[in-house]
Amino acid sequence: MTLACPADTKTKNPGVATAEDNCSTVTVTFNDVTTNLCGNTKIIARTWTATDECSNTLSGVQKITVRDITPPTITCPTNLVLECPADTSTNATGVATAQDECSTVTVTYHDFQTNGCGGTATIFRTWSAVDGCGNSNGCVQTIVVQDTTAPSLVCPSDKILECPADTTTNNTGVVIASDTCSAVTLTFNDSVSNTCGNTFVILRTWTATDSCNNSTNCVQKITV
């Protein structure tokens, strides 16, 4: 008899030997020899013995196999969308849970990562659960690290210069920009309003753009 683990191997389930004798009543007994296998699986050699009142005996062996062919159940952590920079360790993103009715379960994972702009990425985290008999099951958790945050930007202070004046950035200053996810590109564009003589007003619009095309602007006013 082959049973699925976990199994009831008491005589009520695998059955009881029957015996007859032409001369007297018969007593039926049994003795088990158990060979343990993986997890809680095993093979039981159950020796049944029939003994009559004159101590004549006859024996037979019943083989009971308890096997495990059922994989564990596994539940993945929820899929996540995180803002860069992000902690993608299992301490922050969760751990799969698994259980098996026949043995302990070992849970492992493997990451496949597709990198995007800057420090963004998509991680396909494949979780695997393996029981003591080598039956396995898996699930995939998707972790998206996105960048929707614009760089921080500090404009140079407004300037009032005496004509003639050097209005290059070496003289009037450069913005300070930073981004938590990627490098930043700085550009500027001037809008010039001419006034008397060679005097004018420059509205210098600075733009900081990160690798994921998030941008921040600020305006510096330079008066000559």
PDB file of C-alpha atoms in Angstrom:
ATOM      1  CA  MET A   1       0.000   0.000   0.000  1.00  0.00           C
ATOM      2  CA  THR A   2       1.260   3.478  -0.888  1.00  0.00           C
ATOM      3  CA  LEU A   3       0.024   6.459   1.099  1.00  0.00           C
ATOM      4  CA  ALA A   4       0.574  10.185   0.706  1.00  0.00           C
ATOM      5  CA  CYS A   5       2.398  11.955   3.513  1.00  0.00           C
ATOM      6  CA  PRO A   6       1.151  12.805   6.093  1.00  0.00           C
ATOM      7  CA  ALA A   7      -0.476   9.388   6.456  1.00  0.00           C
ATOM      8  CA  ASP A   8      -2.378   7.422   9.060  1.00  0.00           C
ATOM      9  CA  THR A   9      -0.502   4.114   9.229  1.00  0.00           C
ATOM     10  CA  LYS A  10      -2.519   2.657  12.068  1.00  0.00           C
ATOM     11  CA  THR A  11      -4.117  -0.685  11.263  1.00  0.00           C
ATOM     12  CA  LYS A  12      -7.529   0.909  10.761  1.00  0.00           C
ATOM     13  CA  ASN A  13      -6.289   2.637   7.594  1.00  0.00           C
ATOM     14  CA  PRO A  14      -3.962   0.127   5.861  1.00  0.00           C
ATOM     15  CA  GLY A  15      -6.114  -2.811   6.967  1.00  0.00           C
ATOM     16  CA  VAL A  16      -5.955  -5.784   9.318  1.00  0.00           C
ATOM     17  CA  ALA A  17      -4.894  -9.325   8.461  1.00  0.00           C
ATOM     18  CA  THR A  18      -7.536 -12.016   8.690  1.00  0.00           C
ATOM     19  CA  ALA A  19      -6.876 -15.629   9.648  1.00  0.00           C
ATOM     20  CA  GLU A  20      -8.805 -18.909  10.029  1.00  0.00           C
ATOM     21  CA  ASP A  21      -8.047 -22.242  11.649  1.00  0.00           C
ATOM     22  CA  ASN A  22      -9.988 -25.499  11.344  1.00  0.00           C
ATOM     23  CA  CYS A  23      -9.198 -26.599  14.905  1.00  0.00           C
ATOM     24  CA  SER A  24      -9.239 -23.550  17.183  1.00  0.00           C
ATOM     25  CA  THR A  25      -9.541 -19.823  17.444  1.00  0.00           C
ATOM     26  CA  VAL A  26      -6.720 -17.689  16.039  1.00  0.00           C
ATOM     27  CA  THR A  27      -4.877 -14.712  17.545  1.00  0.00           C
ATOM     28  CA  VAL A  28      -3.571 -12.154  15.048  1.00  0.00           C
ATOM     29  CA  THR A  29      -0.698  -9.828  15.996  1.00  0.00           C
ATOM     30  CA  PHE A  30       1.697  -7.608  14.071  1.00  0.00           C
ATOM     31  CA  ASN A  31       5.156  -6.101  14.382  1.00  0.00           C
ATOM     32  CA  ASP A  32       6.501  -3.108  12.447  1.00  0.00           C
ATOM     33  CA  VAL A  33       9.996  -2.490  11.129  1.00  0.00           C
ATOM     34  CA  THR A  34      10.201   1.135   9.956  1.00  0.00           C
ATOM     35  CA  THR A  35      12.757   2.590   7.559  1.00  0.00           C
ATOM     36  CA  ASN A  36      12.688   6.400   7.681  1.00  0.00           C
ATOM     37  CA  LEU A  37      13.252   8.281   4.433  1.00  0.00           C
ATOM     38  CA  CYS A  38      13.156  11.991   3.506  1.00  0.00           C
ATOM     39  CA  GLY A  39      11.017  14.273   5.647  1.00  0.00           C
ATOM     40  CA  ASN A  40       8.349  12.205   7.339  1.00  0.00           C
ATOM     41  CA  THR A  41       8.216   9.571   4.614  1.00  0.00           C
ATOM     42  CA  LYS A  42       9.015   5.959   5.409  1.00  0.00           C
ATOM     43  CA  ILE A  43       8.581   2.340   4.512  1.00  0.00           C
ATOM     44  CA  ILE A  44       6.930   0.078   7.072  1.00  0.00           C
ATOM     45  CA  ALA A  45       7.393  -3.674   6.858  1.00  0.00           C
ATOM     46  CA  ARG A  46       4.413  -4.882   8.928  1.00  0.00           C
ATOM     47  CA  THR A  47       4.702  -8.540   9.781  1.00  0.00           C
ATOM     48  CA  TRP A  48       1.362 -10.110  10.608  1.00  0.00           C
ATOM     49  CA  THR A  49       1.369 -13.360  12.630  1.00  0.00           C
ATOM     50  CA  ALA A  50      -1.554 -15.711  13.139  1.00  0.00           C
ATOM     51  CA  THR A  51      -1.245 -18.121  16.091  1.00  0.00           C
ATOM     52  CA  ASP A  52      -3.747 -20.851  16.938  1.00  0.00           C
ATOM     53  CA  GLU A  53      -4.354 -22.312  20.387  1.00  0.00           C
ATOM     54  CA  CYS A  54      -1.819 -25.063  19.740  1.00  0.00           C
ATOM     55  CA  SER A  55       0.897 -22.442  18.996  1.00  0.00           C
ATOM     56  CA  ASN A  56       0.977 -23.146  15.315  1.00  0.00           C
ATOM     57  CA  THR A  57       1.886 -19.896  13.539  1.00  0.00           C
ATOM     58  CA  LEU A  58       1.842 -18.388  10.084  1.00  0.00           C
ATOM     59  CA  SER A  59       3.260 -14.991   9.108  1.00  0.00           C
ATOM     60  CA  GLY A  60       2.926 -12.563   6.210  1.00  0.00           C
ATOM     61  CA  VAL A  61       4.469  -9.158   5.499  1.00  0.00           C
ATOM     62  CA  GLN A  62       2.518  -6.078   4.450  1.00  0.00           C
ATOM     63  CA  LYS A  63       4.581  -3.245   2.914  1.00  0.00           C
ATOM     64  CA  ILE A  64       3.299   0.255   3.640  1.00  0.00           C
ATOM     65  CA  THR A  65       5.041   3.094   1.764  1.00  0.00           C
ATOM     66  CA  VAL A  66       4.484   6.679   2.882  1.00  0.00           C
ATOM     67  CA  ARG A  67       5.717   8.972   0.110  1.00  0.00           C
ATOM     68  CA  ASP A  68       5.780  12.717  -0.536  1.00  0.00           C
ATOM     69  CA  ILE A  69       5.175  13.926  -4.086  1.00  0.00           C
ATOM     70  CA  THR A  70       3.317  17.107  -3.140  1.00  0.00           C
ATOM     71  CA  PRO A  71       5.254  20.401  -3.476  1.00  0.00           C
ATOM     72  CA  PRO A  72       5.124  22.981  -0.698  1.00  0.00           C
ATOM     73  CA  THR A  73       2.745  25.900  -0.880  1.00  0.00           C
ATOM     74  CA  ILE A  74       4.451  29.275  -1.277  1.00  0.00           C
ATOM     75  CA  THR A  75       3.202  32.859  -1.033  1.00  0.00           C
ATOM     76  CA  CYS A  76       5.288  35.687  -2.463  1.00  0.00           C
ATOM     77  CA  PRO A  77       5.578  39.130  -0.886  1.00  0.00           C
ATOM     78  CA  THR A  78       3.503  41.773  -2.656  1.00  0.00           C
ATOM     79  CA  ASN A  79       4.864  43.516  -5.742  1.00  0.00           C
ATOM     80  CA  LEU A  80       6.352  46.918  -4.938  1.00  0.00           C
ATOM     81  CA  VAL A  81       7.026  50.260  -6.613  1.00  0.00           C
ATOM     82  CA  LEU A  82       9.746  52.160  -4.749  1.00  0.00           C
ATOM     83  CA  GLU A  83      11.237  55.610  -5.189  1.00  0.00           C
ATOM     84  CA  CYS A  84      14.954  55.810  -5.929  1.00  0.00           C
ATOM     85  CA  PRO A  85      17.135  55.493  -3.928  1.00  0.00           C
ATOM     86  CA  ALA A  86      15.511  52.372  -2.497  1.00  0.00           C
ATOM     87  CA  ASP A  87      16.371  49.569  -0.119  1.00  0.00           C
ATOM     88  CA  THR A  88      15.551  46.419  -2.098  1.00  0.00           C
ATOM     89  CA  SER A  89      16.837  43.956   0.479  1.00  0.00           C
ATOM     90  CA  THR A  90      14.435  41.336   1.767  1.00  0.00           C
ATOM     91  CA  ASN A  91      14.361  43.124   5.127  1.00  0.00           C
ATOM     92  CA  ALA A  92      12.585  46.004   3.381  1.00  0.00           C
ATOM     93  CA  THR A  93      10.663  44.231   0.604  1.00  0.00           C
ATOM     94  CA  GLY A  94       9.485  41.092   2.401  1.00  0.00           C
ATOM     95  CA  VAL A  95      10.160  37.365   2.435  1.00  0.00           C
ATOM     96  CA  ALA A  96       8.127  34.563   0.873  1.00  0.00           C
ATOM     97  CA  THR A  97       6.324  32.208   3.236  1.00  0.00           C
ATOM     98  CA  ALA A  98       6.044  28.488   2.586  1.00  0.00           C
ATOM     99  CA  GLN A  99       4.718  25.404   4.293  1.00  0.00           C
ATOM    100  CA  ASP A 100       4.620  21.678   3.729  1.00  0.00           C
ATOM    101  CA  GLU A 101       2.604  18.972   5.455  1.00  0.00           C
ATOM    102  CA  CYS A 102       5.373  16.384   5.377  1.00  0.00           C
ATOM    103  CA  SER A 103       8.691  18.105   6.120  1.00  0.00           C
ATOM    104  CA  THR A 104      10.495  21.346   6.752  1.00  0.00           C
ATOM    105  CA  VAL A 105      10.875  23.793   3.858  1.00  0.00           C
ATOM    106  CA  THR A 106      13.916  25.723   2.683  1.00  0.00           C
ATOM    107  CA  VAL A 107      13.143  29.108   1.077  1.00  0.00           C
ATOM    108  CA  THR A 108      15.645  30.813  -1.235  1.00  0.00           C
ATOM    109  CA  TYR A 109      15.501  33.529  -3.900  1.00  0.00           C
ATOM    110  CA  HIS A 110      17.291  34.647  -7.030  1.00  0.00           C
ATOM    111  CA  ASP A 111      17.181  38.120  -8.620  1.00  0.00           C
ATOM    112  CA  PHE A 112      17.057  39.027 -12.295  1.00  0.00           C
ATOM    113  CA  GLN A 113      17.521  42.788 -12.650  1.00  0.00           C
ATOM    114  CA  THR A 114      16.887  45.093 -15.586  1.00  0.00           C
ATOM    115  CA  ASN A 115      18.531  48.492 -15.098  1.00  0.00           C
ATOM    116  CA  GLY A 116      16.825  51.685 -16.233  1.00  0.00           C
ATOM    117  CA  CYS A 117      17.812  55.349 -16.217  1.00  0.00           C
ATOM    118  CA  GLY A 118      20.063  56.498 -13.386  1.00  0.00           C
ATOM    119  CA  GLY A 119      19.686  54.207 -10.410  1.00  0.00           C
ATOM    120  CA  THR A 120      16.285  52.866 -11.432  1.00  0.00           C
ATOM    121  CA  ALA A 121      15.694  49.187 -12.051  1.00  0.00           C
ATOM    122  CA  THR A 122      13.136  46.409 -12.283  1.00  0.00           C
ATOM    123  CA  ILE A 123      13.912  43.371 -10.162  1.00  0.00           C
ATOM    124  CA  PHE A 124      12.241  40.033 -10.800  1.00  0.00           C
ATOM    125  CA  ARG A 125      12.797  38.175  -7.522  1.00  0.00           C
ATOM    126  CA  THR A 126      12.085  34.460  -7.951  1.00  0.00           C
ATOM    127  CA  TRP A 127      11.360  32.723  -4.661  1.00  0.00           C
ATOM    128  CA  SER A 128      11.765  28.937  -4.385  1.00  0.00           C
ATOM    129  CA  ALA A 129      10.512  26.593  -1.688  1.00  0.00           C
ATOM    130  CA  VAL A 130      11.992  23.075  -1.486  1.00  0.00           C
ATOM    131  CA  ASP A 131      10.780  20.449   0.967  1.00  0.00           C
ATOM    132  CA  GLY A 132      12.798  17.660   2.534  1.00  0.00           C
ATOM    133  CA  CYS A 133      12.007  15.288  -0.336  1.00  0.00           C
ATOM    134  CA  GLY A 134      13.062  17.683  -3.104  1.00  0.00           C
ATOM    135  CA  ASN A 135       9.580  18.762  -4.157  1.00  0.00           C
ATOM    136  CA  SER A 136       9.651  22.438  -5.088  1.00  0.00           C
ATOM    137  CA  ASN A 137       7.401  25.360  -5.856  1.00  0.00           C
ATOM    138  CA  GLY A 138       8.091  28.964  -6.820  1.00  0.00           C
ATOM    139  CA  CYS A 139       6.666  32.436  -7.291  1.00  0.00           C
ATOM    140  CA  VAL A 140       7.935  35.760  -8.629  1.00  0.00           C
ATOM    141  CA  GLN A 141       7.891  39.124  -6.852  1.00  0.00           C
ATOM    142  CA  THR A 142       8.353  42.245  -9.007  1.00  0.00           C
ATOM    143  CA  ILE A 143      10.128  45.247  -7.468  1.00  0.00           C
ATOM    144  CA  VAL A 144      10.199  48.459  -9.526  1.00  0.00           C
ATOM    145  CA  VAL A 145      12.577  51.235  -8.483  1.00  0.00           C
ATOM    146  CA  GLN A 146      11.461  54.449 -10.189  1.00  0.00           C
ATOM    147  CA  ASP A 147      12.678  58.046 -10.190  1.00  0.00           C
ATOM    148  CA  THR A 148       9.942  60.676 -10.240  1.00  0.00           C
ATOM    149  CA  THR A 149      11.752  63.169  -8.006  1.00  0.00           C
ATOM    150  CA  ALA A 150      13.279  66.265  -9.601  1.00  0.00           C
ATOM    151  CA  PRO A 151      16.769  67.403  -8.630  1.00  0.00           C
ATOM    152  CA  SER A 152      17.187  70.010  -5.934  1.00  0.00           C
ATOM    153  CA  LEU A 153      18.442  73.352  -7.246  1.00  0.00           C
ATOM    154  CA  VAL A 154      19.857  76.505  -5.664  1.00  0.00           C
ATOM    155  CA  CYS A 155      20.233  79.536  -7.945  1.00  0.00           C
ATOM    156  CA  PRO A 156      23.070  82.047  -7.653  1.00  0.00           C
ATOM    157  CA  SER A 157      21.976  85.264  -6.000  1.00  0.00           C
ATOM    158  CA  ASP A 158      20.652  88.107  -8.169  1.00  0.00           C
ATOM    159  CA  LYS A 159      23.375  90.526  -9.315  1.00  0.00           C
ATOM    160  CA  ILE A 160      23.561  94.264 -10.007  1.00  0.00           C
ATOM    161  CA  LEU A 161      26.680  95.072 -12.043  1.00  0.00           C
ATOM    162  CA  GLU A 162      28.178  98.376 -13.271  1.00  0.00           C
ATOM    163  CA  CYS A 163      28.341  98.845 -17.039  1.00  0.00           C
ATOM    164  CA  PRO A 164      30.431  97.568 -18.754  1.00  0.00           C
ATOM    165  CA  ALA A 165      30.015  94.221 -16.998  1.00  0.00           C
ATOM    166  CA  ASP A 166      31.114  90.608 -17.338  1.00  0.00           C
ATOM    167  CA  THR A 167      27.884  88.605 -17.263  1.00  0.00           C
ATOM    168  CA  THR A 168      29.414  85.194 -17.848  1.00  0.00           C
ATOM    169  CA  THR A 169      28.739  82.470 -15.314  1.00  0.00           C
ATOM    170  CA  ASN A 170      32.354  82.699 -14.132  1.00  0.00           C
ATOM    171  CA  ASN A 171      31.486  86.141 -12.775  1.00  0.00           C
ATOM    172  CA  THR A 172      27.818  85.833 -11.895  1.00  0.00           C
ATOM    173  CA  GLY A 173      27.804  82.338 -10.409  1.00  0.00           C
ATOM    174  CA  VAL A 174      26.579  78.842 -11.164  1.00  0.00           C
ATOM    175  CA  VAL A 175      23.677  76.910  -9.663  1.00  0.00           C
ATOM    176  CA  ILE A 176      24.188  74.156  -7.097  1.00  0.00           C
ATOM    177  CA  ALA A 177      22.197  71.028  -7.936  1.00  0.00           C
ATOM    178  CA  SER A 178      21.962  67.508  -6.588  1.00  0.00           C
ATOM    179  CA  ASP A 179      19.899  64.390  -7.144  1.00  0.00           C
ATOM    180  CA  THR A 180      19.566  61.298  -4.987  1.00  0.00           C
ATOM    181  CA  CYS A 181      19.250  58.867  -7.901  1.00  0.00           C
ATOM    182  CA  SER A 182      21.520  59.970 -10.751  1.00  0.00           C
ATOM    183  CA  ALA A 183      23.890  62.531 -12.161  1.00  0.00           C
ATOM    184  CA  VAL A 184      22.553  66.000 -13.004  1.00  0.00           C
ATOM    185  CA  THR A 185      23.003  68.042 -16.192  1.00  0.00           C
ATOM    186  CA  LEU A 186      22.977  71.855 -15.810  1.00  0.00           C
ATOM    187  CA  THR A 187      21.952  74.257 -18.572  1.00  0.00           C
ATOM    188  CA  PHE A 188      20.827  77.870 -18.717  1.00  0.00           C
ATOM    189  CA  ASN A 189      18.999  80.182 -21.075  1.00  0.00           C
ATOM    190  CA  ASP A 190      19.120  83.973 -21.054  1.00  0.00           C
ATOM    191  CA  SER A 191      16.266  86.348 -21.775  1.00  0.00           C
ATOM    192  CA  VAL A 192      17.744  89.849 -22.288  1.00  0.00           C
ATOM    193  CA  SER A 193      15.829  93.137 -22.008  1.00  0.00           C
ATOM    194  CA  ASN A 194      17.877  96.088 -23.279  1.00  0.00           C
ATOM    195  CA  THR A 195      17.520  99.449 -21.539  1.00  0.00           C
ATOM    196  CA  CYS A 196      19.473 102.741 -21.926  1.00  0.00           C
ATOM    197  CA  GLY A 197      22.929 102.712 -23.541  1.00  0.00           C
ATOM    198  CA  ASN A 198      24.573  99.343 -23.019  1.00  0.00           C
ATOM    199  CA  THR A 199      22.602  98.553 -19.890  1.00  0.00           C
ATOM    200  CA  PHE A 200      20.219  95.621 -19.781  1.00  0.00           C
ATOM    201  CA  VAL A 201      18.514  93.076 -17.580  1.00  0.00           C
ATOM    202  CA  ILE A 202      19.190  89.355 -17.973  1.00  0.00           C
ATOM    203  CA  LEU A 203      16.743  86.784 -16.679  1.00  0.00           C
ATOM    204  CA  ARG A 204      18.925  83.671 -16.585  1.00  0.00           C
ATOM    205  CA  THR A 205      16.833  80.514 -16.311  1.00  0.00           C
ATOM    206  CA  TRP A 206      18.814  77.604 -14.939  1.00  0.00           C
ATOM    207  CA  THR A 207      17.628  74.049 -15.495  1.00  0.00           C
ATOM    208  CA  ALA A 208      18.832  70.936 -13.686  1.00  0.00           C
ATOM    209  CA  THR A 209      17.891  67.641 -15.384  1.00  0.00           C
ATOM    210  CA  ASP A 210      18.573  64.191 -13.991  1.00  0.00           C
ATOM    211  CA  SER A 211      19.156  61.002 -15.977  1.00  0.00           C
ATOM    212  CA  CYS A 212      15.431  60.154 -15.896  1.00  0.00           C
ATOM    213  CA  ASN A 213      14.498  63.571 -17.381  1.00  0.00           C
ATOM    214  CA  ASN A 214      13.081  65.007 -14.171  1.00  0.00           C
ATOM    215  CA  SER A 215      13.958  68.716 -14.124  1.00  0.00           C
ATOM    216  CA  THR A 216      13.901  71.771 -11.884  1.00  0.00           C
ATOM    217  CA  ASN A 217      14.156  75.462 -12.889  1.00  0.00           C
ATOM    218  CA  CYS A 218      15.145  78.650 -11.151  1.00  0.00           C
ATOM    219  CA  VAL A 219      15.695  82.218 -12.395  1.00  0.00           C
ATOM    220  CA  GLN A 220      18.622  84.502 -11.621  1.00  0.00           C
ATOM    221  CA  LYS A 221      18.221  88.232 -12.349  1.00  0.00           C
ATOM    222  CA  ILE A 222      21.322  90.085 -13.517  1.00  0.00           C
ATOM    223  CA  THR A 223      20.994  93.860 -13.876  1.00  0.00           C
ATOM    224  CA  VAL A 224      23.696  95.885 -15.671  1.00  0.00           C
TER     225      VAL A 224
END
